[in-house]
Coordinates of C-alpha atoms in Angstrom, one line a residue:
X1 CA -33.0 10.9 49.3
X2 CA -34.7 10.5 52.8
X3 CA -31.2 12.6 54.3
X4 CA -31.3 15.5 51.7
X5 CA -34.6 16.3 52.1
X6 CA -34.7 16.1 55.8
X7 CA -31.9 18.2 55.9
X8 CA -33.8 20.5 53.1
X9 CA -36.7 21.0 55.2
X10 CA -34.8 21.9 58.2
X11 CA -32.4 24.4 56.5
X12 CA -36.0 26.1 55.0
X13 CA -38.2 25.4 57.6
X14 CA -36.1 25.4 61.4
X15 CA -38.8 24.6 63.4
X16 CA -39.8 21.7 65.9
X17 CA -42.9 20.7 63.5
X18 CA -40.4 20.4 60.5
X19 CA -38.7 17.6 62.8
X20 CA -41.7 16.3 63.7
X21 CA -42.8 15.7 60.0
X22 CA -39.1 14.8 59.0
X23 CA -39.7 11.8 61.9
X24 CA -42.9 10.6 60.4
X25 CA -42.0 10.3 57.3
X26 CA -38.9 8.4 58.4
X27 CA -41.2 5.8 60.2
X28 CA -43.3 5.8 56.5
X29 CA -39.5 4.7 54.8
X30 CA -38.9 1.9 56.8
X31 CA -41.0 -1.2 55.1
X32 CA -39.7 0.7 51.4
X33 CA -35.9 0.0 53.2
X34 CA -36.5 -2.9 54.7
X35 CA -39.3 -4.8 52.9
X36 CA -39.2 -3.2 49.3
X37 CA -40.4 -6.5 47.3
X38 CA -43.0 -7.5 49.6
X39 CA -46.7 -7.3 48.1
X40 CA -48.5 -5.5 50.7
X41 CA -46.2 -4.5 53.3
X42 CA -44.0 -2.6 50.2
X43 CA -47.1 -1.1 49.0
X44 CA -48.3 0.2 52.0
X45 CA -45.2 1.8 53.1
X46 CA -45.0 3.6 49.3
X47 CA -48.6 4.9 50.1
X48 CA -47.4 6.3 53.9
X49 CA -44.8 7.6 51.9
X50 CA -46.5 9.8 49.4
X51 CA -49.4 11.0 52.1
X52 CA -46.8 11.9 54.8
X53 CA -45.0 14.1 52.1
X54 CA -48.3 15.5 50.8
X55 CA -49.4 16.5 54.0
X56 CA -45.7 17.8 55.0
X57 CA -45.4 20.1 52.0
X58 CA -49.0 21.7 52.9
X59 CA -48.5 22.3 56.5
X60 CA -45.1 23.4 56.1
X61 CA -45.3 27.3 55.0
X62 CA -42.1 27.2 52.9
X63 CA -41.6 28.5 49.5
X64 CA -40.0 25.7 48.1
X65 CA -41.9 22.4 48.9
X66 CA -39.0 21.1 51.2
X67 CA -40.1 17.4 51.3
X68 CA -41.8 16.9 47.7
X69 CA -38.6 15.7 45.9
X70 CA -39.0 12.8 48.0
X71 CA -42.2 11.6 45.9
X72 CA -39.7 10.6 43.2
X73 CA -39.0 7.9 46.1
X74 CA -42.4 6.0 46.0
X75 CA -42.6 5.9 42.6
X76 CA -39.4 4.3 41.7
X77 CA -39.6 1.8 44.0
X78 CA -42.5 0.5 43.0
X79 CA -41.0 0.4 39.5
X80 CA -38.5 -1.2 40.6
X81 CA -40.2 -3.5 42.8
X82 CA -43.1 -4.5 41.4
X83 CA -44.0 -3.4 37.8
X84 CA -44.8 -0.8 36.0
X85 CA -48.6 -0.6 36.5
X86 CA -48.1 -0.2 40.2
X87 CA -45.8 2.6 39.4
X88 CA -47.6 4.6 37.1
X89 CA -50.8 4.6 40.2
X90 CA -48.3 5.7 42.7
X91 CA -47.6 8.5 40.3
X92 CA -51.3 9.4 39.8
X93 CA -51.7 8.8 43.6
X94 CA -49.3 11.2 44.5
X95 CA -50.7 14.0 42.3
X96 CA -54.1 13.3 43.6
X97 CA -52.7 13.8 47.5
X98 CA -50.6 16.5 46.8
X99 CA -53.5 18.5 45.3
X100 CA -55.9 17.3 47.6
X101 CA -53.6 18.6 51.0
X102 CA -53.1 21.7 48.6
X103 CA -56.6 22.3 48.4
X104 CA -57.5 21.3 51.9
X105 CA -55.2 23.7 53.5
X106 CA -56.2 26.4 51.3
X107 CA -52.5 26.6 49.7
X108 CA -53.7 25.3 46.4
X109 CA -54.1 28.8 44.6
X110 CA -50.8 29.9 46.2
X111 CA -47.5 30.4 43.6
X112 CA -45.6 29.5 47.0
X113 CA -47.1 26.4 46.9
X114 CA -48.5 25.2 43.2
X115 CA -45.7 26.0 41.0
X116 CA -43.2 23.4 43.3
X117 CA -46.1 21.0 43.4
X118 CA -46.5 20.9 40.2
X119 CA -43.3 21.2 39.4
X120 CA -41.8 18.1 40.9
X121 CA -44.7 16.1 40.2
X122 CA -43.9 16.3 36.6
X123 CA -40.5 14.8 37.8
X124 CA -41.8 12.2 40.1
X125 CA -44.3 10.9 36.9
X126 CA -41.3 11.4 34.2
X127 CA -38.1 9.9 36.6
X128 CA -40.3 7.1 38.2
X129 CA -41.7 5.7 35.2
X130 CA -38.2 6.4 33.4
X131 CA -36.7 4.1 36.3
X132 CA -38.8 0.9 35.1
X133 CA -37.5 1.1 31.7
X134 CA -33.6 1.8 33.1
X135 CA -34.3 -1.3 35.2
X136 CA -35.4 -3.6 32.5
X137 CA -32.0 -2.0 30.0
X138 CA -30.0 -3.3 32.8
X139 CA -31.7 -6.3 33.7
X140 CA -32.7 -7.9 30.5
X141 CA -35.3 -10.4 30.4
X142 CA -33.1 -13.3 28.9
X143 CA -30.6 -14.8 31.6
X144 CA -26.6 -14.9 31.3
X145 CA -25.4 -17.5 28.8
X146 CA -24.8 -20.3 31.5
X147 CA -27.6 -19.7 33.8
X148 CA -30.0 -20.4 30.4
X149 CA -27.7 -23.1 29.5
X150 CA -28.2 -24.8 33.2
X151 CA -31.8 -24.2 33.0
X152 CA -32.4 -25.6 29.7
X153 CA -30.2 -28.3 30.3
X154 CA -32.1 -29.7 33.6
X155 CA -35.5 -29.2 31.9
X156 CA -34.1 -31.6 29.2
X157 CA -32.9 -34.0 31.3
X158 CA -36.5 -34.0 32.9
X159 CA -38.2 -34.2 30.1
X160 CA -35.6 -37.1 28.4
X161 CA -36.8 -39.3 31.6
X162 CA -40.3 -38.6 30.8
X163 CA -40.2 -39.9 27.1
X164 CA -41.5 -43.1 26.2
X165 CA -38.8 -45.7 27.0
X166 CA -36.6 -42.7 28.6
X167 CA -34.8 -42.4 25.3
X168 CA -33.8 -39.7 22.5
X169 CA -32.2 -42.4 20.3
X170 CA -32.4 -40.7 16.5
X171 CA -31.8 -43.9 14.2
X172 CA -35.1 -45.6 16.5
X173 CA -37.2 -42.1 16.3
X174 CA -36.5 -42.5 12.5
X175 CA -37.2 -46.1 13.1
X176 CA -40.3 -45.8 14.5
X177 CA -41.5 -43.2 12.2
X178 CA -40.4 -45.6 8.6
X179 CA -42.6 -48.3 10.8
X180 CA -46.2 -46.1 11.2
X181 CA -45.8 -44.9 7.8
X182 CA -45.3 -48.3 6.6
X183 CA -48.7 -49.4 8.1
X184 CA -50.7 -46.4 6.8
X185 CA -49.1 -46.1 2.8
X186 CA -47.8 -48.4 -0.3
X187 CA -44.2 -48.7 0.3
X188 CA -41.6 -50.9 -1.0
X189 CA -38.9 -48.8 -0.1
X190 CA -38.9 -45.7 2.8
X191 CA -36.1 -43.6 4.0
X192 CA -36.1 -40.8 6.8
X193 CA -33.0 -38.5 5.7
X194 CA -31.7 -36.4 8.0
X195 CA -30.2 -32.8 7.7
X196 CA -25.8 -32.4 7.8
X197 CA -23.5 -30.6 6.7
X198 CA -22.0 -29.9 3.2
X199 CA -25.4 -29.4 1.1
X200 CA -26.4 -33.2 2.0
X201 CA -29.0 -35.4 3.8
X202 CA -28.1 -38.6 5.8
X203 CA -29.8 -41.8 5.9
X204 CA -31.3 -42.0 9.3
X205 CA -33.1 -45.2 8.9
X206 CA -35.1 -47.3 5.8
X207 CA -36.8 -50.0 4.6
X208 CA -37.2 -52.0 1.9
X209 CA -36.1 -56.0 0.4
X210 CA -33.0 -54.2 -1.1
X211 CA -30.7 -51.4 -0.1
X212 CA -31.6 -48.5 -1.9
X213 CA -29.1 -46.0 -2.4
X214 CA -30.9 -42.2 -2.4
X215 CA -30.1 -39.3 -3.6
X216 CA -29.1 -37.0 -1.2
X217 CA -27.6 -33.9 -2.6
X218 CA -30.0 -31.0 -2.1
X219 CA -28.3 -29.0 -5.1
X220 CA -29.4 -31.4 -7.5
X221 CA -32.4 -30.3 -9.5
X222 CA -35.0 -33.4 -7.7
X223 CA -37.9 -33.7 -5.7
X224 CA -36.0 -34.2 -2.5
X225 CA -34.1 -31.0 -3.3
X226 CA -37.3 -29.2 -3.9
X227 CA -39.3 -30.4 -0.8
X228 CA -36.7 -29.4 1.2
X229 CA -37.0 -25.7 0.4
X230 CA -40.4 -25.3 -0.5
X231 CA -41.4 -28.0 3.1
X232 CA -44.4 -29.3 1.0
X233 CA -45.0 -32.6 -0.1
X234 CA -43.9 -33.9 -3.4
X235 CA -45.2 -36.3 -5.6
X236 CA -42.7 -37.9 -8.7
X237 CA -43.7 -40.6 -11.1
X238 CA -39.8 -42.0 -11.3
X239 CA -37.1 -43.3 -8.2
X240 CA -35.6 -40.8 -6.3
X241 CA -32.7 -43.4 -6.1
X242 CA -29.0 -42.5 -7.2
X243 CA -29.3 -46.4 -8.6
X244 CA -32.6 -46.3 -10.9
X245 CA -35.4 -48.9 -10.2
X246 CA -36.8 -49.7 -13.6
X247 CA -40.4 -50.2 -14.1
X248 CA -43.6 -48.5 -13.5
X249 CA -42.7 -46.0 -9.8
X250 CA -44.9 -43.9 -7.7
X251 CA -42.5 -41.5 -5.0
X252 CA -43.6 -39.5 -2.1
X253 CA -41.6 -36.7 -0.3
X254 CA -43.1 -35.2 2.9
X255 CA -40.5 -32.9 4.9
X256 CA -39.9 -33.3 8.2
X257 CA -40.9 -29.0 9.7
X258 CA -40.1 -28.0 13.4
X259 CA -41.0 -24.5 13.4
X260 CA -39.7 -22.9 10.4
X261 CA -36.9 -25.3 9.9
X262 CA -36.6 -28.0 7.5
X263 CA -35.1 -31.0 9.9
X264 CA -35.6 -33.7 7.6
X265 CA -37.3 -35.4 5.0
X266 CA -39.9 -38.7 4.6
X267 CA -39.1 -40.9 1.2
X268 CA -41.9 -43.8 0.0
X269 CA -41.9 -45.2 -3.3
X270 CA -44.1 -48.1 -4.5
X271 CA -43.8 -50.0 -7.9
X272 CA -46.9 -48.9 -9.0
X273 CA -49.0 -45.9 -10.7
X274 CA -51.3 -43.5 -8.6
X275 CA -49.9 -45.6 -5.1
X276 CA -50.0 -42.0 -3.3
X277 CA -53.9 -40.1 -3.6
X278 CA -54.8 -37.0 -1.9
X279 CA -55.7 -38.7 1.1
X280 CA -52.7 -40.8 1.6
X281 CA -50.7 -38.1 1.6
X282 CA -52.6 -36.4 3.8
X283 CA -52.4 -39.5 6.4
X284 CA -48.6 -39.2 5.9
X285 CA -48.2 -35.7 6.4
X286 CA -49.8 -36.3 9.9
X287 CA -47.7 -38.8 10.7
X288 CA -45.0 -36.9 9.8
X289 CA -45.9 -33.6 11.4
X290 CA -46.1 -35.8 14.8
X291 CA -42.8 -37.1 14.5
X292 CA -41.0 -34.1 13.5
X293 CA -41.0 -32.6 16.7
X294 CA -39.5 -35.8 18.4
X295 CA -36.7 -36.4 15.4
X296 CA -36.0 -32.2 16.3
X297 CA -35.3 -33.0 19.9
X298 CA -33.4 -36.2 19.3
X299 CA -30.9 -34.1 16.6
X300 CA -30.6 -31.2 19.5
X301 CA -29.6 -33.7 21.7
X302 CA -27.0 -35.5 20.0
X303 CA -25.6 -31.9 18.6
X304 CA -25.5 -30.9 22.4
X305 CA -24.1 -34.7 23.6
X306 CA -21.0 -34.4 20.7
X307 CA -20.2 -30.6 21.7
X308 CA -20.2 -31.4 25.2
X309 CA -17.9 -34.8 24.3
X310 CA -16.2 -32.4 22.0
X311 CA -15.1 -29.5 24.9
X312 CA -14.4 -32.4 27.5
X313 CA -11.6 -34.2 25.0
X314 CA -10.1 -31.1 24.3
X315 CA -9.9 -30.4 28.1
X316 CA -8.2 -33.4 28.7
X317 CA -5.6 -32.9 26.1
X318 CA -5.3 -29.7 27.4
X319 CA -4.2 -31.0 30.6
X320 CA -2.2 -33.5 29.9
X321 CA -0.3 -31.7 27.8
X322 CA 0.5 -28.5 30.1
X323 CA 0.3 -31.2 33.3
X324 CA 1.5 -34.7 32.9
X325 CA 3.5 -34.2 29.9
X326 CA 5.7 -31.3 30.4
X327 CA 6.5 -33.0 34.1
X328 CA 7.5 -36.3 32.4
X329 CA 9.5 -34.2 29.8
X330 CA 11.8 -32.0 32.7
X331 CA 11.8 -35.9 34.5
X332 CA 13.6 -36.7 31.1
X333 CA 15.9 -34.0 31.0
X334 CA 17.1 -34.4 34.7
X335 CA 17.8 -38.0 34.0
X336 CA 20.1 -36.6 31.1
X337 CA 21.4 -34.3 33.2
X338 CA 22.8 -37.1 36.0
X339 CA 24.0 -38.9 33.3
X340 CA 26.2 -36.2 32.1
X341 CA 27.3 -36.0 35.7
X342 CA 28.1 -39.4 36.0
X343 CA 30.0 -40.0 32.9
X344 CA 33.9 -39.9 33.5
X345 CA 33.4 -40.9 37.3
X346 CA 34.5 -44.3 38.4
X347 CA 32.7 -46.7 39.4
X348 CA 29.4 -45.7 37.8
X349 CA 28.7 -47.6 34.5
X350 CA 26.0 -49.8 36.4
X351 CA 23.7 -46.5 37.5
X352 CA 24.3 -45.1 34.2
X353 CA 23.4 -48.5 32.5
X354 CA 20.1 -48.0 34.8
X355 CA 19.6 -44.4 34.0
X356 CA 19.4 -44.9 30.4
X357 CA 17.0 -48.0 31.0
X358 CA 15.3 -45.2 33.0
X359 CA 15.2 -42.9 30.2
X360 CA 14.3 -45.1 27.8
X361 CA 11.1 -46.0 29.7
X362 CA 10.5 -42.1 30.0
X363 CA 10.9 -41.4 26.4
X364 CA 8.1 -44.5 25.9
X365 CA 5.7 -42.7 28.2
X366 CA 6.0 -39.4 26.5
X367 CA 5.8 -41.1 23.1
X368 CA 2.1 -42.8 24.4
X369 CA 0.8 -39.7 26.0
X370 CA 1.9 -37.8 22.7
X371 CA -0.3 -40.4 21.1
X372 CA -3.1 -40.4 23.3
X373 CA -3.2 -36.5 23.2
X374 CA -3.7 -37.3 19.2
X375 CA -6.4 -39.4 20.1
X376 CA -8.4 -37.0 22.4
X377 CA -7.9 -34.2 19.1
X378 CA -9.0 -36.6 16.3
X379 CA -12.5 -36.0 15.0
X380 CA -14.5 -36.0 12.1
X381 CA -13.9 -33.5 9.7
X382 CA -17.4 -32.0 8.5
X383 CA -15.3 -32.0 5.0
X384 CA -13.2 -34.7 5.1
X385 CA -15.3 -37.6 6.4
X386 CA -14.8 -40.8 8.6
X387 CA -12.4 -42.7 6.5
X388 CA -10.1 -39.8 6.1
X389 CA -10.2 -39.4 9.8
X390 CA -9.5 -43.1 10.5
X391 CA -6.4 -42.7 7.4
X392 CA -4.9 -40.4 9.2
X393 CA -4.8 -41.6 12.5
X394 CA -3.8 -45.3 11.6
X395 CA -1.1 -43.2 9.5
X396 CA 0.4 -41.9 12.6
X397 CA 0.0 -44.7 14.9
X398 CA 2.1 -46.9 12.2
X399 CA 4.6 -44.2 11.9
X400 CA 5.5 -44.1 15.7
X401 CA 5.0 -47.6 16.6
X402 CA 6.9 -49.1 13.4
X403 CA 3.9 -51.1 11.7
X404 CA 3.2 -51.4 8.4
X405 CA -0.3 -50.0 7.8
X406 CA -2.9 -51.6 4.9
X407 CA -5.4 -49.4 3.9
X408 CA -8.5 -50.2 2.6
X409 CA -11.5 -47.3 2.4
X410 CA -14.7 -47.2 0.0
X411 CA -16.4 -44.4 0.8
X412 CA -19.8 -43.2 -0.6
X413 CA -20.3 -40.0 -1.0
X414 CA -23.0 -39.8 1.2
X415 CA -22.4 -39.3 4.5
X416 CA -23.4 -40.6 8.2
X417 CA -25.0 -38.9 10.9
X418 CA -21.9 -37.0 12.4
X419 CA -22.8 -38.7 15.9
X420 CA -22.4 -42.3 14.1
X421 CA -19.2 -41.3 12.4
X422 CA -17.7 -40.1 15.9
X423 CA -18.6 -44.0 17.5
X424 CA -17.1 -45.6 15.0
X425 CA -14.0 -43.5 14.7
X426 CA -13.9 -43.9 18.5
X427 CA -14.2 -47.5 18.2
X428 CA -11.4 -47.8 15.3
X429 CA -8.7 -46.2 17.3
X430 CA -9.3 -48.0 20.3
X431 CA -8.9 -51.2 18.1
X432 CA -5.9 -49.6 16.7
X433 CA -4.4 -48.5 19.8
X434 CA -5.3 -52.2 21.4
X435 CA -2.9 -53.6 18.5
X436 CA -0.1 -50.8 19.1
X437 CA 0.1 -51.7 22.8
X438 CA -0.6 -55.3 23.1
X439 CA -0.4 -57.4 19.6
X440 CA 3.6 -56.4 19.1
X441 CA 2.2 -56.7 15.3
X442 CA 4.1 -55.9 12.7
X443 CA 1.2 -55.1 9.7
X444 CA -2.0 -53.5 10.8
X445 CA -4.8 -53.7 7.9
X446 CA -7.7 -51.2 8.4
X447 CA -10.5 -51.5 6.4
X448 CA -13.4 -48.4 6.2
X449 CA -16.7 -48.8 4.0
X450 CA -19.1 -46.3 4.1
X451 CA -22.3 -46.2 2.1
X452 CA -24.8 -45.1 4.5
X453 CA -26.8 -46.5 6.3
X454 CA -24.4 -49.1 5.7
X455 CA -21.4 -48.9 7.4
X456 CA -18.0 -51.0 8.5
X457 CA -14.9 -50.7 10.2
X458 CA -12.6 -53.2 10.7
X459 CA -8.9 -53.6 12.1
X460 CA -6.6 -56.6 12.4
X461 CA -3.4 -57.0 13.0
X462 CA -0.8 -60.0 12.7
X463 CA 0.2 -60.0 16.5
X464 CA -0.1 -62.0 19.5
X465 CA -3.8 -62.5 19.4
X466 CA -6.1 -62.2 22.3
X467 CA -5.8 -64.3 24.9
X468 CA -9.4 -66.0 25.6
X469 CA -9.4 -64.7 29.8
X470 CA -8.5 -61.2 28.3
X471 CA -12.1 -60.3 26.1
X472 CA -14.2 -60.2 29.0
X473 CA -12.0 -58.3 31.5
X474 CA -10.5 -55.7 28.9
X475 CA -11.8 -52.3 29.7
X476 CA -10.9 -51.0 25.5
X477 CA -13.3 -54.2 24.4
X478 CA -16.1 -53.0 26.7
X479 CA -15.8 -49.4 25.9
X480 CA -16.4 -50.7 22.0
X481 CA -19.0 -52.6 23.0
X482 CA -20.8 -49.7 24.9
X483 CA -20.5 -47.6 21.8
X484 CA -21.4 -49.8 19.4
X485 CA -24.7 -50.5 21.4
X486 CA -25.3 -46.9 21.0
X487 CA -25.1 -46.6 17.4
X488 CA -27.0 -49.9 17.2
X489 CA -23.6 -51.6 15.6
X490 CA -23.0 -55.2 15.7
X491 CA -19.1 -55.5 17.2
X492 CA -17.2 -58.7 16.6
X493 CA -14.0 -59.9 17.6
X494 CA -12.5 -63.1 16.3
X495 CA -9.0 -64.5 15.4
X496 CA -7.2 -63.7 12.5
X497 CA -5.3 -66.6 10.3
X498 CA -2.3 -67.2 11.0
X499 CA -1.8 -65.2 13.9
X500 CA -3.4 -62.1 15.2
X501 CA -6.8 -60.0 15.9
X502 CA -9.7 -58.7 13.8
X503 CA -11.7 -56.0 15.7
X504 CA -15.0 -55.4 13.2
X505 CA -17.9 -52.7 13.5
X506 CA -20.8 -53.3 10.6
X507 CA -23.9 -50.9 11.0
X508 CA -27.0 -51.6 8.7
X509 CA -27.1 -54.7 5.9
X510 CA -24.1 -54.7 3.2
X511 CA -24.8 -52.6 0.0
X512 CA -26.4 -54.5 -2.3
X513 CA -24.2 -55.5 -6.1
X514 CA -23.8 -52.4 -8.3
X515 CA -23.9 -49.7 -5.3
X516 CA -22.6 -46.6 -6.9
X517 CA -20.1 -46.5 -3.8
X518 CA -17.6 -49.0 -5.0
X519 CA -17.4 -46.3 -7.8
X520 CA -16.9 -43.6 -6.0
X521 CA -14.3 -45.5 -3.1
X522 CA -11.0 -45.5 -3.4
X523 CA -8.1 -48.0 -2.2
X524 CA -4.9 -47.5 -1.4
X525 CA -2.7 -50.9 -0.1
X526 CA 0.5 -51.2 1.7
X527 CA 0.8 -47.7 2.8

């Protein structure tokens, strides 16, 4: 802009003054090239800007206002630059100094000079201001996907280590929540449910002598359904258990509300009329409200941990297949190939006898990174659940290692958090694959009960057994360990009779006689 209209001027104006001018006004341009975002050094260089043109289009006796299109300069810049408030003064700043060297020059009432004036002062005002809204279309406030993910994802690490005991656990958030409730209301039994998929809560942690097996289904027509949508308390005069407790029962729901989002809900019953008054509830409903927030960060967290785990396993697979995999396979086919050339020649049965030794082990290796590519792409179905998960794999394991597999699976239909069904999947095919690779078994029995919060898995196998030096050193045995910490799963290994292994996870306390899950399980032996 500073060219054209220096080279405007001179073309209507050829005189040494016109240079002059042209000069000053390119000393006024430099802090707006140099310095643009700078607070004062910016804005005083816009100001120089707009007088040096005011006072050039006055003095210079030229029909067209040879340096005024340069005011549209100024203007934007400071739109750019520093924010739309600034901008709009420059604008009524440059009006001001254009009139004012118009007037003070006696040019004002001229057409040669007032109908140009205000001609591109009406364009300065409309194309400066019309640059801060271009600039904020192009630049929109929210950042690119992964610079906000980065961002958000360093704040919550900052904040994680700030939390008191540096943890987003959700079974001891629920924990903790079941325990203040506890010491504030009547409860003989309490349950924090969760939010998951497939129109159903999860147990995230309870209380109570007995197991008490909820109702979880928020299509049914119950209280728990109904404070879930309405996110008000509820009050019922009968269990909200699937297995009915007889007698006299007061029941409390308080939802769990982080923003506008249901996130979970509070369950206390006492075996008692009127256990719950107005002000109880209201004492729980505080609790509650406190905790929701914390239970809403601890189920972001764990949705963000099992995507990340989620993209990093496929990643893996990814590369082993197109890497490892597909060199081991042209390995195989070259050792083929010298085979073929060796057969007929004299001489050669011994390297051919080792070349198929060679293949052989080949082919093995392919056959265990076919599995272990399996492995990395096994998860939990939102629809299926754990124990079809587990099925399917110890299916496939026993087809390509020659095992009979036992299956045993009583499932409830009530499900785990997805973040528990992942460990313990995790932790049944590493105790699968440890009885594949070293237990030279013949029968592997997997066992899977789920009625949450209860939960067990449990493999054993008929092999060699584990030596007692190994348990300690074996890297598989300490990743189970490390995930069944995490879940807050007791992990035991121990011998089976006759001969072999039994690898066992058990979350929570066993379901109590009568559970509706051993109706709804299902067996299947000798698969």
């Amino acid at each position: 802009m500073l060219v054209l209209v220096v080279a405007l001027a001179l073309v209507s104006v050829p005189r040494p003054g016109t240079l002059a001018w042209c000069g000053l006004l390119a000393v006024a341009a430099l802090p707006g090239l140099l310095v643009p975002e700078h607070p004062v050094l910016g804005r005083l260089g816009r100001i120089a800007e707009i007088v040096v043109v005011a006072l050039s289009a006055a003095a210079l006796d030229t029909p067209y206002g040879a340096t005024l299109p340069y005011l549209i300069v100024p203007v934007r810049a400071a739109a750019l630059f520093a924010s739309t408030a600034e901008a709009l003064g420059m604008a009524l700043f440059a009006v001001a100094a254009v009139l004012g060297a118009g007037a003070a020059s006696g040019r004002l009432g001229t057409a040669d000079f007032l109908i140009p004036a205000v001609l591109w002062l009406l364009v300065t005002v409309a194309g400066g201001l019309a640059g801060r809204r271009m600039y904020q279309r192009g630049r929109p406030d929210e950042p690119q996907p992964y610079v906000a993910a980065t961002r958000l994802l360093t704040q919550l690490r900052t904040v994680a280590r700030q939390l008191p005991g540096g943890t987003l656990d959700l079974g001891g958030i629920a924990a903790g929540l079941l325990d203040e409730v506890v010491a504030t209301a009547p409860a003989d039994r309490a349950a924090v449910l969760g939010r998951s998929g497939g129109g159903r809560l999860v147990v995230l942690a309870q209380r109570g002598p007995e197991r008490t097996d909820w109702e979880t289904s928020l299509s049914a027509d119950t209280p728990i359904a109904e404070a879930w949508v309405s996110q008000q308390p509820h009050l019922a005069s009968r269990s909200l258990a699937r297995s009915a407790v007889g007698g006299t029962v007061s029941a409390l729901v308080v939802p769990l509300v982080a923003g506008v989002r249901s996130i979970g809900l509070l369950v206390v019953e006492a075996d008692r009329a009127g256990a719950y008054p107005p002000e109880t509830v209201a004492n729980v409903r505080g609790l509650v409200a406190s905790a929701a927030l914390r239970l809403e960060a601890a189920l972001l967290f764990d949705e963000v941990r099992a995507l990340a785990t989620t993209e990093e396993r496929q990643r893996l697979a990814r590369e082993i297949h197109d890497g490892v995999a597909q060199e081991l396979v042209m390995v195989g086919y070259g050792i083929d190939n010298a085979v073929g050339s060796l057969s007929g020649v004299s001489g050669a049965d011994e390297a051919i006898d080792d070349l198929h030794t060679l293949r052989a082990e080949v082919t093995r290796v392919i056959t265990e990174l076919r599995l272990s590519l399996f492995e990395l792409r096994t998860d939990v179905d939102p629809s299926g659940g754990l124990a079809t998960a587990l099925a399917d794999y110890a299916r496939t394991v026993g087809a390509s290692s020659g095992m009979r597999v036992h299956l045993s699976l009583d499932e409830s239909t009530a499900r785990l958090p997805a973040t528990v069904e992942t460990e313990l999947l995790r932790i049944g095919q590493e105790a699968i694959t440890n009885a594949r690779k070293h237990a030279h078994a013949e029968n592997l029995w997997v066992t899977c009960e789920i009625d949450p919060p209860y939960a067990r898995i449990e493999v054993s196998d008929d092999g060699l057994g584990m030596p007692a030096e190994t348990g300690e050193r074996s890297y598989g045995l300490k990743i189970m360990a490390e995930r069944s910490r995490r879940i807050r799963a007791d992990l035991r290994i121990s011998p089976r009779k006759p001969s072999g292994t039994t690898i066992a996870a058990v979350l929570g306390t066993r379901p109590r006689q009568g559970s509706v899950s051993a109706a709804e399980g299902m067996e299947a032996d000798n698969v």
